[in-house]
Short mmCIF file of C-alpha atoms in Angstrom, two decimals:
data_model
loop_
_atom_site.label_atom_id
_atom_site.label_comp_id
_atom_site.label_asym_id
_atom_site.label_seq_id
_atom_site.Cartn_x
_atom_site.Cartn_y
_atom_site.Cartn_z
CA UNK Z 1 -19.86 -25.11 10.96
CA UNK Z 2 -17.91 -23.55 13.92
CA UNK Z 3 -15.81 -26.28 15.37
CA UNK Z 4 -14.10 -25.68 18.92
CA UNK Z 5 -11.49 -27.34 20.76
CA UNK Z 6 -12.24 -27.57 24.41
CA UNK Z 7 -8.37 -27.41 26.91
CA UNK Z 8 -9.51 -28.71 30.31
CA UNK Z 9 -6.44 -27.96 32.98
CA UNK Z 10 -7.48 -30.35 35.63
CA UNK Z 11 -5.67 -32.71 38.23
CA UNK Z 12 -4.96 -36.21 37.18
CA UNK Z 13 -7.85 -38.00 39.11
CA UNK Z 14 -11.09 -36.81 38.91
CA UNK Z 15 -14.32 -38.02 39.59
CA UNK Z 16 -16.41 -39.45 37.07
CA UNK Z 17 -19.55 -37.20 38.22
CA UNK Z 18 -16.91 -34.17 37.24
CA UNK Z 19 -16.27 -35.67 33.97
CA UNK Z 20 -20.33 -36.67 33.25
CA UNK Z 21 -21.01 -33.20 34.20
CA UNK Z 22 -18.40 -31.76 31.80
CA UNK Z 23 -19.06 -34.20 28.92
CA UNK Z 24 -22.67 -32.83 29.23
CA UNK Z 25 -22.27 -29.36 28.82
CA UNK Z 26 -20.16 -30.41 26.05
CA UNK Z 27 -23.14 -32.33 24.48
CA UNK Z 28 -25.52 -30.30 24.89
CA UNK Z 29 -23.21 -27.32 23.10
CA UNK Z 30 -22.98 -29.97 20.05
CA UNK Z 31 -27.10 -29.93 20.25
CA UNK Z 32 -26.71 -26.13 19.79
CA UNK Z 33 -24.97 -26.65 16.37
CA UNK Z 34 -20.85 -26.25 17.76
CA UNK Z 35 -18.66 -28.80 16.75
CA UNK Z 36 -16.12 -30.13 18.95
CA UNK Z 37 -12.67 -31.24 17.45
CA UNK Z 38 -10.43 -32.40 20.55
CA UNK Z 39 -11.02 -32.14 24.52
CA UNK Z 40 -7.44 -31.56 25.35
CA UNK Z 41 -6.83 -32.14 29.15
CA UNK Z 42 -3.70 -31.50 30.62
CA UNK Z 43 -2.57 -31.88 34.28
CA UNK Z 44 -2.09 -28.77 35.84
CA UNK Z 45 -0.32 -27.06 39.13
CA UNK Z 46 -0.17 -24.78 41.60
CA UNK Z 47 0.86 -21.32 39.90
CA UNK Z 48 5.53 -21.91 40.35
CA UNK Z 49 6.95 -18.32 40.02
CA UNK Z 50 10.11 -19.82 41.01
CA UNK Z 51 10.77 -22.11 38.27
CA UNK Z 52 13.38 -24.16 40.30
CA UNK Z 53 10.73 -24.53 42.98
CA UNK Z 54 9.22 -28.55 42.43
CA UNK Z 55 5.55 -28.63 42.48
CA UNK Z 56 3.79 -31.29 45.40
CA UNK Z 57 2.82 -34.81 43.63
CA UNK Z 58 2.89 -38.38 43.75
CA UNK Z 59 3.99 -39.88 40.21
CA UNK Z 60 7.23 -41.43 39.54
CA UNK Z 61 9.01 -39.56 36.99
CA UNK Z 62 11.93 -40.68 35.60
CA UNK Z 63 13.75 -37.29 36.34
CA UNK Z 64 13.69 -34.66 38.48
CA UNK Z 65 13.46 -32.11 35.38
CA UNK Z 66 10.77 -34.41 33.84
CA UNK Z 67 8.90 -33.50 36.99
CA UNK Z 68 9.58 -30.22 36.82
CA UNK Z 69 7.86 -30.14 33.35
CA UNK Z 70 4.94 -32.12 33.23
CA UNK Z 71 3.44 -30.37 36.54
CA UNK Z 72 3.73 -26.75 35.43
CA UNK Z 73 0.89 -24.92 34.30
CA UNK Z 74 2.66 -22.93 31.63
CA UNK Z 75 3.94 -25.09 29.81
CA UNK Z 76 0.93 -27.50 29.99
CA UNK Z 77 -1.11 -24.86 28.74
CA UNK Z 78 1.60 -24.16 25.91
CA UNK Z 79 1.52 -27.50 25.12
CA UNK Z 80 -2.20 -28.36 24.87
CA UNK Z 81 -2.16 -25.14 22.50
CA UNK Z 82 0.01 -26.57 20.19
CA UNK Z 83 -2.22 -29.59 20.07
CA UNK Z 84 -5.09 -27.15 18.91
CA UNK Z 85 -2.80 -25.14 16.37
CA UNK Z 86 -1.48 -28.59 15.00
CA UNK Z 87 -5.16 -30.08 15.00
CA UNK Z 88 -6.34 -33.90 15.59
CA UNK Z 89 -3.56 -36.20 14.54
CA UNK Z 90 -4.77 -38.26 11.53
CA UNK Z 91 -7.91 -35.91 10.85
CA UNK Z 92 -8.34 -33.07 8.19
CA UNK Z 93 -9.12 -29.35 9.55
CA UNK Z 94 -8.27 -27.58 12.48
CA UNK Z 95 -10.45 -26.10 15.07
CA UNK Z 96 -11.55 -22.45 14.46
CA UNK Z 97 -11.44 -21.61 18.61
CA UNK Z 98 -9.96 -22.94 21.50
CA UNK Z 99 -11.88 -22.88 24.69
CA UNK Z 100 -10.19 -22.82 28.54
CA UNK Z 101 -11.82 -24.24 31.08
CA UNK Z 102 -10.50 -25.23 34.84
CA UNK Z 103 -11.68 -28.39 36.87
CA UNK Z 104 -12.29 -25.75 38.81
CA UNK Z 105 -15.06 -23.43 37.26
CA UNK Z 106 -18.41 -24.36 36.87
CA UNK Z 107 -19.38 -22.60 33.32
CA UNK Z 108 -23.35 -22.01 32.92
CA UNK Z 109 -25.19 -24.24 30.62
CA UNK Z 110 -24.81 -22.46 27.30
CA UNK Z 111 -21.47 -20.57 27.81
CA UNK Z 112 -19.58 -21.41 25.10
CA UNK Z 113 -22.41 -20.91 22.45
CA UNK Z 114 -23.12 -17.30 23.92
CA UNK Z 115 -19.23 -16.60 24.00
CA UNK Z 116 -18.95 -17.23 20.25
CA UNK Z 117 -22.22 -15.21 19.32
CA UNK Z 118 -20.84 -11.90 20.98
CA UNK Z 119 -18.15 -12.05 17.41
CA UNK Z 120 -14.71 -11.35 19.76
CA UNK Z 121 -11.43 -12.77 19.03
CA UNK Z 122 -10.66 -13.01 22.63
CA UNK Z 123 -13.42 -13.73 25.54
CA UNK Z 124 -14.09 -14.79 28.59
CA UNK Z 125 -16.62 -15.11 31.02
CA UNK Z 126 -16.29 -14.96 34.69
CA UNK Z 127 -15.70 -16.40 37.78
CA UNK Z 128 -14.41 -15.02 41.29
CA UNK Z 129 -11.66 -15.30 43.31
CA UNK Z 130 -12.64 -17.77 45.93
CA UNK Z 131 -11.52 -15.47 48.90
CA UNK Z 132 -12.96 -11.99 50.06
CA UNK Z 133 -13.32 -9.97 48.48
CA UNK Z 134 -14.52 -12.20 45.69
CA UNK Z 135 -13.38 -9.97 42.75
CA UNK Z 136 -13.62 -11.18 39.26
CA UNK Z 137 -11.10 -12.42 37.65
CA UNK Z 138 -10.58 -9.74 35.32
CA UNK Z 139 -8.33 -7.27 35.39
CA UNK Z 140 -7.62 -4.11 34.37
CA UNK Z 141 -3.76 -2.70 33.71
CA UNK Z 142 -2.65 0.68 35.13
CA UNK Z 143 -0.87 2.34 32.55
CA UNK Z 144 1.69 4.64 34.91
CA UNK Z 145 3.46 1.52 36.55
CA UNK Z 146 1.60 -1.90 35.28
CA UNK Z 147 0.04 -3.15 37.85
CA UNK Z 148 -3.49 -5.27 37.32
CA UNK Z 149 -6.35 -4.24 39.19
CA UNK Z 150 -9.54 -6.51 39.33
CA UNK Z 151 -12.78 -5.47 37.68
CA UNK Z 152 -14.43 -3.98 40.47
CA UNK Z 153 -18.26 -2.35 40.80
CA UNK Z 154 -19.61 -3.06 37.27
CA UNK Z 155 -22.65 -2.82 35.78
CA UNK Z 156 -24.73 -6.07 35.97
CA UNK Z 157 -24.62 -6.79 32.06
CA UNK Z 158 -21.54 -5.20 31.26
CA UNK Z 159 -20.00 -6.50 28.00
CA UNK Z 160 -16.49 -4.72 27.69
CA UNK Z 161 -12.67 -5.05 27.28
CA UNK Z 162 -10.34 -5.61 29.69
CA UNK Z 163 -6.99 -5.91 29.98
CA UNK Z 164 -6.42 -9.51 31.34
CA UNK Z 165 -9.09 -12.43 32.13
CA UNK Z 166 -7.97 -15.93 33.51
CA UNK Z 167 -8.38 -19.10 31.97
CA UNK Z 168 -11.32 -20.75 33.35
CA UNK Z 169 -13.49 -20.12 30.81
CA UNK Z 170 -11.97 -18.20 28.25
CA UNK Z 171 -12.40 -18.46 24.35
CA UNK Z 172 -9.81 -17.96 21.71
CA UNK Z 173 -9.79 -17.65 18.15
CA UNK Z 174 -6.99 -19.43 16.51
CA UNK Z 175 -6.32 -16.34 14.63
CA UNK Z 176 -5.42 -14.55 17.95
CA UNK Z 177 -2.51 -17.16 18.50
CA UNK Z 178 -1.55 -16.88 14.83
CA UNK Z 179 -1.29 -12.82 15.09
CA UNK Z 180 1.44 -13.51 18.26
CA UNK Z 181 3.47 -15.87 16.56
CA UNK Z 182 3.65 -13.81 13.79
CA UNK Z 183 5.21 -11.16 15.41
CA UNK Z 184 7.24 -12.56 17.90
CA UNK Z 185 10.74 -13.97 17.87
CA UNK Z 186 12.11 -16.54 20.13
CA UNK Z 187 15.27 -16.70 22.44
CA UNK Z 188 16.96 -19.15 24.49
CA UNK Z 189 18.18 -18.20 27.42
CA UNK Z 190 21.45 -19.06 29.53
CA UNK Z 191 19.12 -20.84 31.65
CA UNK Z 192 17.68 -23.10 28.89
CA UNK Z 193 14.74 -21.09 29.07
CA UNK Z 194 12.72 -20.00 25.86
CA UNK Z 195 11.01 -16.59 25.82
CA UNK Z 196 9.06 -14.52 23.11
CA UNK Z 197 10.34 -10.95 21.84
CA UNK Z 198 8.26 -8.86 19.66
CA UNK Z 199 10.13 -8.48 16.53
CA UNK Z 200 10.28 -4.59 17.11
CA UNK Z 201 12.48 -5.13 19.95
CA UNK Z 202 14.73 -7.11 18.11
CA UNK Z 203 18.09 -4.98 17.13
CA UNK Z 204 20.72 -6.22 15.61
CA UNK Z 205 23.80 -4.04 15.30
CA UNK Z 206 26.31 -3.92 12.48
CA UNK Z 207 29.46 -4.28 15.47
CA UNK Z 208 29.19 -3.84 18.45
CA UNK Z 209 31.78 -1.18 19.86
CA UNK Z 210 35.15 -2.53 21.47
CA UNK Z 211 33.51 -0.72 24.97
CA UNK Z 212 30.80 -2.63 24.66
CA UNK Z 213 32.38 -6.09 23.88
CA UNK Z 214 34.98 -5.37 26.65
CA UNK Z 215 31.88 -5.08 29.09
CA UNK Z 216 30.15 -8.15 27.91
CA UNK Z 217 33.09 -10.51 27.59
CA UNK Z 218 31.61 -13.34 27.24
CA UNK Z 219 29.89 -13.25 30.28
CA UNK Z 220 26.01 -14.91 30.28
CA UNK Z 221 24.69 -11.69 32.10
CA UNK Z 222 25.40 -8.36 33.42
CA UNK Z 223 23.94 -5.19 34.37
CA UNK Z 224 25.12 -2.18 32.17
CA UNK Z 225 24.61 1.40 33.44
CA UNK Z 226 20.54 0.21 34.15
CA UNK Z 227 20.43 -2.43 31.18
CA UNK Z 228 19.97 -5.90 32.10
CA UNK Z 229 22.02 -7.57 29.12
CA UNK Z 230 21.40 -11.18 28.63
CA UNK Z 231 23.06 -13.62 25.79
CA UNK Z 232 20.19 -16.01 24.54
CA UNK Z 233 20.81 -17.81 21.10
CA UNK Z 234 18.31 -18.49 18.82
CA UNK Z 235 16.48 -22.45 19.31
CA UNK Z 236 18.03 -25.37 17.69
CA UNK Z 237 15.78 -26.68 14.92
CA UNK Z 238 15.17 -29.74 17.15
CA UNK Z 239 13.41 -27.88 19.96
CA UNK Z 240 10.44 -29.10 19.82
CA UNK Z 241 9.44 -27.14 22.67
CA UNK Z 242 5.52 -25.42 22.35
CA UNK Z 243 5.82 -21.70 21.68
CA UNK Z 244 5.71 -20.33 25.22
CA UNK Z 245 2.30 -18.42 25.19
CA UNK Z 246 1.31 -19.64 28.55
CA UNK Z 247 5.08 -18.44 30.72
CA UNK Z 248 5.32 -17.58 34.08
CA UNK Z 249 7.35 -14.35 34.12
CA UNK Z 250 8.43 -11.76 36.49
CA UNK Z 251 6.31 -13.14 38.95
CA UNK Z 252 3.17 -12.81 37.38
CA UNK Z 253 1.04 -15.96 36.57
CA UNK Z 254 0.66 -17.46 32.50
CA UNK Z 255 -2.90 -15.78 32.23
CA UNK Z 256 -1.50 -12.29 32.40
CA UNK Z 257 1.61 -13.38 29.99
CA UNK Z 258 -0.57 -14.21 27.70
CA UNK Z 259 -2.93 -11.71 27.83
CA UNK Z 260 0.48 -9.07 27.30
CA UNK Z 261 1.52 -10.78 24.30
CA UNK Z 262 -2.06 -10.17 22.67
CA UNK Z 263 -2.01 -6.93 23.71
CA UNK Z 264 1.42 -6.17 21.72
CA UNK Z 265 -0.64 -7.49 19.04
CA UNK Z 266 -3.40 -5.47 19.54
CA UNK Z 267 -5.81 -7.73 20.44
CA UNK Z 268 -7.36 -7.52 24.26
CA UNK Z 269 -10.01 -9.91 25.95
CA UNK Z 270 -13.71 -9.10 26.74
CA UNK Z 271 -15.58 -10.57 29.83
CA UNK Z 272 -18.89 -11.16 29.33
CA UNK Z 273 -20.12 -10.56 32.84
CA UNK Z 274 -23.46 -12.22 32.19
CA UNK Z 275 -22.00 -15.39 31.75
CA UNK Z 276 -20.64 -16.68 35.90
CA UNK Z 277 -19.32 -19.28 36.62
CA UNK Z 278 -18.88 -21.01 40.07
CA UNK Z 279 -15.38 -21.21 41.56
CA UNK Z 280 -15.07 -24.00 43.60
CA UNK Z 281 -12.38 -24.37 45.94
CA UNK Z 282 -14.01 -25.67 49.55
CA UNK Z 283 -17.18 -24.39 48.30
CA UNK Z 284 -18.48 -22.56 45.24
CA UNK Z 285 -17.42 -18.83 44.92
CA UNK Z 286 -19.96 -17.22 42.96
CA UNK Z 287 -21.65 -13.98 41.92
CA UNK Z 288 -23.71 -13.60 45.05
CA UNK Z 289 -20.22 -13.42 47.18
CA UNK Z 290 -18.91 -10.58 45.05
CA UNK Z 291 -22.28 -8.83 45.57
CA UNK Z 292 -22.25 -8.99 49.57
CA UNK Z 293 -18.76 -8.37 49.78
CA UNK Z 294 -19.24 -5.05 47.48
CA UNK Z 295 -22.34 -4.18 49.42
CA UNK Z 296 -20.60 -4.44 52.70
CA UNK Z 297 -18.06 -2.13 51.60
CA UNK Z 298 -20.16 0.80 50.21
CA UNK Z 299 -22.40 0.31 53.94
CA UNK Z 300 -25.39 -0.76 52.07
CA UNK Z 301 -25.28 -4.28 54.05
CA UNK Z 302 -25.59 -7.68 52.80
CA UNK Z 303 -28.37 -8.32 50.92
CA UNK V 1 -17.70 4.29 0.72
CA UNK V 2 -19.15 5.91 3.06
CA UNK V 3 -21.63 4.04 5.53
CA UNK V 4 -25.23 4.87 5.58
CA UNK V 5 -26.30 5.78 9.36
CA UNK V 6 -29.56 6.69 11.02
CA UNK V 7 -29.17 9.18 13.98
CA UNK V 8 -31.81 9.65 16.82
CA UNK V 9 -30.99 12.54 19.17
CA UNK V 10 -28.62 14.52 19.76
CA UNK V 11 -27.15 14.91 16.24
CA UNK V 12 -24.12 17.03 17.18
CA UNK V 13 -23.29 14.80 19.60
CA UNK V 14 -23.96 11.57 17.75
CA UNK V 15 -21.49 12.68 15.08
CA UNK V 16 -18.68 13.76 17.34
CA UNK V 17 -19.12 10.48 18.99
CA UNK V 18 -19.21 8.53 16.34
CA UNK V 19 -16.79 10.75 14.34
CA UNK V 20 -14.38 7.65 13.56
CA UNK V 21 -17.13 5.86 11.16
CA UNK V 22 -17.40 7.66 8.06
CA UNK V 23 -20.94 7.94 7.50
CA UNK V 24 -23.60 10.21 5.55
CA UNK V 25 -26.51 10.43 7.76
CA UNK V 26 -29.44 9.88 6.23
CA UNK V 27 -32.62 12.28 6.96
CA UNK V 28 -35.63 9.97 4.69
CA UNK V 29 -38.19 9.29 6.60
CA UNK V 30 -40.01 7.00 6.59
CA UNK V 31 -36.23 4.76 6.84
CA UNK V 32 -35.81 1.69 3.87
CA UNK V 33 -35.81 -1.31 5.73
CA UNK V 34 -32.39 -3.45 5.54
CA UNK V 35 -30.94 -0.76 4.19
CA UNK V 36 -28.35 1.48 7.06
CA UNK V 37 -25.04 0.44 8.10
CA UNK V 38 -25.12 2.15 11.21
CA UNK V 39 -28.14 3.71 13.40
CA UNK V 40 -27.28 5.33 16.89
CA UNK V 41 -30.41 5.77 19.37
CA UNK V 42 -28.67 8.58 21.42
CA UNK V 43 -30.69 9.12 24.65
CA UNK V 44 -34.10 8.79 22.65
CA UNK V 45 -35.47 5.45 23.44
CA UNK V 46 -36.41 6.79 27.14
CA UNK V 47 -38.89 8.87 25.81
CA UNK V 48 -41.11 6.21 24.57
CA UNK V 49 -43.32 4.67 26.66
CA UNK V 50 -42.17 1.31 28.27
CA UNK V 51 -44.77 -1.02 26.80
CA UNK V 52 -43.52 0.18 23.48
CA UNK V 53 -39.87 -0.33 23.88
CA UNK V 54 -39.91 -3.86 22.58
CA UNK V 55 -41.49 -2.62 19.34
CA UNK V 56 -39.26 0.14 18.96
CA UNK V 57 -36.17 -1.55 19.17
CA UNK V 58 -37.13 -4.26 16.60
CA UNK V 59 -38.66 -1.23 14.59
CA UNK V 60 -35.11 0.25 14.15
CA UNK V 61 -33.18 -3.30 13.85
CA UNK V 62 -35.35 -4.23 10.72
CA UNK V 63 -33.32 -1.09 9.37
CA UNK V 64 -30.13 -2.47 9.50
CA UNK V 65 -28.12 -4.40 6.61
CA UNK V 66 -27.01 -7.99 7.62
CA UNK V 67 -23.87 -7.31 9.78
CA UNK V 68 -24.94 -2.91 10.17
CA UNK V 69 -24.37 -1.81 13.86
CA UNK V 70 -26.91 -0.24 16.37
CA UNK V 71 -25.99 1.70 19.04
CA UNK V 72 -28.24 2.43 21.69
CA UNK V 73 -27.71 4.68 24.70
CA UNK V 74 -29.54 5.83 27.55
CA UNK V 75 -29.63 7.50 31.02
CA UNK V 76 -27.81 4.78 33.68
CA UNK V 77 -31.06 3.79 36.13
CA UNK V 78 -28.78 2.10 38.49
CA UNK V 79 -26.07 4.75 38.74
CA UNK V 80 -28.78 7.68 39.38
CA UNK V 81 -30.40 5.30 41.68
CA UNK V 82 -27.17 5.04 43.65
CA UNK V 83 -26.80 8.70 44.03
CA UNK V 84 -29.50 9.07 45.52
CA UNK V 85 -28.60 6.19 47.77
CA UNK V 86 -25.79 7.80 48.66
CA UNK V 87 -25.87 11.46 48.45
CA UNK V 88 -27.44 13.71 50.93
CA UNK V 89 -28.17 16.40 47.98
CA UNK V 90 -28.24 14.64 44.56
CA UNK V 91 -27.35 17.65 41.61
CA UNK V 92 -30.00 18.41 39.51
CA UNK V 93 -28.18 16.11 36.63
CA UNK V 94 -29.46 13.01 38.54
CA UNK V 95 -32.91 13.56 38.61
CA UNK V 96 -32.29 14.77 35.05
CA UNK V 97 -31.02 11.56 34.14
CA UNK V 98 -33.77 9.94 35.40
CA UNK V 99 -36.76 12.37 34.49
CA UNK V 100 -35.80 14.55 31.80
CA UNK V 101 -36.91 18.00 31.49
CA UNK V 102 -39.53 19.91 30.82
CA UNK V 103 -38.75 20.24 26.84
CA UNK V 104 -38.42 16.21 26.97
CA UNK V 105 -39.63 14.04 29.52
CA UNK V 106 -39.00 10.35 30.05
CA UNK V 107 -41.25 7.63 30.38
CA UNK V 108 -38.71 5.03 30.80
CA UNK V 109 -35.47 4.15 32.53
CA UNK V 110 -32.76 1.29 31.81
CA UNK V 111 -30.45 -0.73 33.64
CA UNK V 112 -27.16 -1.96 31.59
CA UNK V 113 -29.00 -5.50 32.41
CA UNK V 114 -32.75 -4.23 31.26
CA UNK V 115 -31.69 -2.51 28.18
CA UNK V 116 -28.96 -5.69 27.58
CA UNK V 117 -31.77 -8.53 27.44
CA UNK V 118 -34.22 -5.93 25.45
CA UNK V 119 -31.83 -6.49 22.91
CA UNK V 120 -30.28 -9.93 23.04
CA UNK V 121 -34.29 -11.02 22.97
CA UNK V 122 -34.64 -9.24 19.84
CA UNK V 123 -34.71 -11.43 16.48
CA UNK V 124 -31.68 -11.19 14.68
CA UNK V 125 -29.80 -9.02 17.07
CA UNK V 126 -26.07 -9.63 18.85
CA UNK V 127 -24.96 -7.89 21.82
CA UNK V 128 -21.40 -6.79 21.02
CA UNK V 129 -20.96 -4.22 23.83
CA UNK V 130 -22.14 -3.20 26.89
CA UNK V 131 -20.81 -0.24 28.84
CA UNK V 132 -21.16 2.22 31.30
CA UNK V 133 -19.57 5.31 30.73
CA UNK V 134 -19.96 8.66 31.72
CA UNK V 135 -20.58 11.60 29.54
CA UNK V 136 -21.38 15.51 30.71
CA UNK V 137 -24.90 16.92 30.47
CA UNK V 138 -25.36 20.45 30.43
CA UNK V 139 -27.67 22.45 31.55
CA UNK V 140 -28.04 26.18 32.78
CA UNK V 141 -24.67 27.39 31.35
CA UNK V 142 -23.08 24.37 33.80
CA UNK V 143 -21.99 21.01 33.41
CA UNK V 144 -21.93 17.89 35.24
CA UNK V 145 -20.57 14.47 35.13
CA UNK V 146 -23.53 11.54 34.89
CA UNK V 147 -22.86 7.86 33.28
CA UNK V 148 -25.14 6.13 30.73
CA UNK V 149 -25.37 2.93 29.55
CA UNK V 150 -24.64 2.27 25.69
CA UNK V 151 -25.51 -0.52 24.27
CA UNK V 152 -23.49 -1.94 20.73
CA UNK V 153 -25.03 -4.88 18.77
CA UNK V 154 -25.17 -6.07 14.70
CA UNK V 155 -27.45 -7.48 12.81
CA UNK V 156 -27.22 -11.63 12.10
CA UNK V 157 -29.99 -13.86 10.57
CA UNK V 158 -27.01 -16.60 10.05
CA UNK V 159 -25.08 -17.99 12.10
CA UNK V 160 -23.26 -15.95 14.44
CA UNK V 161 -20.75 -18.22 15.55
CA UNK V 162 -19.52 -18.03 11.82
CA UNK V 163 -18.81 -14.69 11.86
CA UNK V 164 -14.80 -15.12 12.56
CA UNK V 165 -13.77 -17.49 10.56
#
């Protein structure tokens, strides 16, 4: 039997109508023949590129860096992934697939059994952005400079890869998070920091030259005729820190990270654009918005 | 091993397109059931009449092993419709796309949606692509860019959930 861990980011209070609603879908998925191991929630934030920036909220913390971490959406979603690779504490077996969902999206009734018959490692289904123009939030990844795109004027129907999908309601075999830890080192930087390397990139030289070392001199970080050169050590063996798959890097939000770590493993998403969900921010932002909004723009009208 | 496909259409183009499978088409007719790895419908199924599509697609799953592929690929309705839309003088390749010619005419036409649900409603069939891409017809020594719809899907009677383990 299939068995699926469910990772809810959602705020710390919610209403009990969100959670019958959710607990639901849920059940009726377990009707279907799915077997749920753990519903992982964790609290989640606004989106902090700047990670000295502290994130709005009301809980007493017993540090400032405490704060810091337990209201960042990276490292929540890190975390709650390590909860699904480690499995339920005190149980045998792990869950085959994770599945992402936001307190935000409203998934259609049957989404997560029609994710898992389409046979991908890596899915999603989708949901729009909740301001014009309402594109889906999946991207594709220009290959001259890097920059994401949304999906834009597809077929109703489509079934096809991308190169990044959010995580509102997003499926992932375990296998997928296996493959990137596999083939990724990890570093500690300066900062405390903890990034992933793909083990190609990783160089070790036999001595560095006496120009070289002169240059570096101990120093933390420089810039070297156009090379950013940064010491990181290795992690002690008592960071228990979750493997950062979910980081917020170079300005761009944890979806995308993770979504470029797959890719150096060769594994992409698929959106499933028959499956919508609802967006709700003041209202729902659905399929219907995307369509007027497209409309509007070729001069066909709203319809 | 090689796989054991089924090609309708365009042959020549079915194996160039497919040229990364390594496959011995098979020419038997009429086809052992359960027994191809791969069958391509390349811009065929249009030419049946719609009342028959149903039949025809479940005709040409029955063909396929447990876990062979089908790929099925037609004219895009929806992107010849939107020429039209939109074009004061459509090229000939739309209403080509749509009609057919004289040689072959169609009966039917296919939205990425239509042809989609065809499929995922027929027993023992999984939707494992759906695309819009275009490809070049040609016609009178020229050729033009259209888009078609291609359909992939494989063949489960268990669960197919269980497929990645």
């Amino acid at each position: 039997m299939v068995t699926v861990d469910i990772g809810i980011a959602c705020g710390m209070a919610q209403y009990t109508e969100w959670w019958d609603s959710l607990l639901a879908t849920i059940l009726k998925e377990q009707q279907r023949g799915i077997a749920i191991g753990q519903i992982i929630a964790i609290r989640s934030a606004l989106p902090d590129h700047n990670k000295n920036n502290i994130v709005g909220g009301s809980i007493l913390y017993k540090s400032m860096e405490q704060k810091k971490r337990m209201e960042r959406t990276d490292i929540n979603r890190s975390t709650a992934t390590q909860s699904f690779l480690s499995g339920r504490k005190g149980k045998d077996g792990k869950s085959d697939w994770l599945f992402w969902i936001d307190d935000d999206t409203v998934i259609p009734d049957g989404a997560l059994t029609d994710l898992l018959r389409r046979e991908k490692k890596f899915i999603a289904g989708l949901y729009f952005n909740p301001s014009p123009p309402h594109n889906p939030i999946a991207y594709h990844r220009n290959k001259e400079d890097g920059f994401y795109s949304a999906l834009y004027d597809y077929p109703a129907g489509s079934l096809i890869p991308v190169d990044s999908v959010g995580m509102g309601c997003t499926l992932i075999h375990r296998s997928v998070f296996e493959a990137i830890m596999d083939a990724f080192e990890l570093y500690v930087r300066p900062n405390g920091t903890v990034f992933p390397i793909h083990k190609n990139k990783v160089k070790r030289l036999k001595r560095l030259s006496n120009e070289l070392k002169a240059n570096i001199n101990n120093s933390d970080e420089i810039l070297l005729d156009g090379y950013h050169i940064i010491k990181v050590t290795e992690p002690l063996s008592d960071d228990d820190r979750a493997w950062p798959f979910y980081s917020m890097e170079y300005g761009r939000t944890e979806d995308h990270h993770f979504c470029e770590l797959a890719a150096q493993v060769g594994i992409k998403p698929w959106v499933d654009t028959s499956i919508t969900c609802g967006h709700i921010k003041a209202a729902s932002a659905e399929y219907k918005h995307y369509k007027e909004h497209l409309n509007e723009t070729k001069g066909f009208g709203a319809r | 091993m090689k796989l054991k496909g089924l090609a309708q259409g365009d042959i020549k183009r079915i194996k160039n397109t497919f040229g990364q499978y390594e496959v011995e088409w098979s020419d038997e007719w009429p086809p052992e059931a359960g027994s191809f790895d791969l069958i391509v419908l390349d811009h065929f199924i249009q030419t049946a009449n719609r009342r028959d599509i149903f039949g025809l697609i479940k005709f040409y799953a029955d063909l396929l092993k447990e876990g062979g592929e089908m790929f099925i690929i037609v004219p895009s309705l929806e992107w010849a419709a939107q020429e039209i839309v939109t074009q004061d003088e459509p090229g000939l390749a739309v209403y080509m796309s749509l009609y057919g010619t004289d040689e072959e005419q169609y009966l039917s036409g296919f939205t990425l949606r239509w042809l989609r649900t065809l499929v995922d409603t027929t027993e023992n069939l999984v939707v494992t692509l759906a695309i819009n891409e275009p490809y070049m017809i040609k016609y009178d020594e020229r050729s033009e860019k259209v888009y078609q719809n291609k359909i992939g899907c494989i063949r489960r009677t268990e669960n197919p959930a269980e497929a990645i383990q």
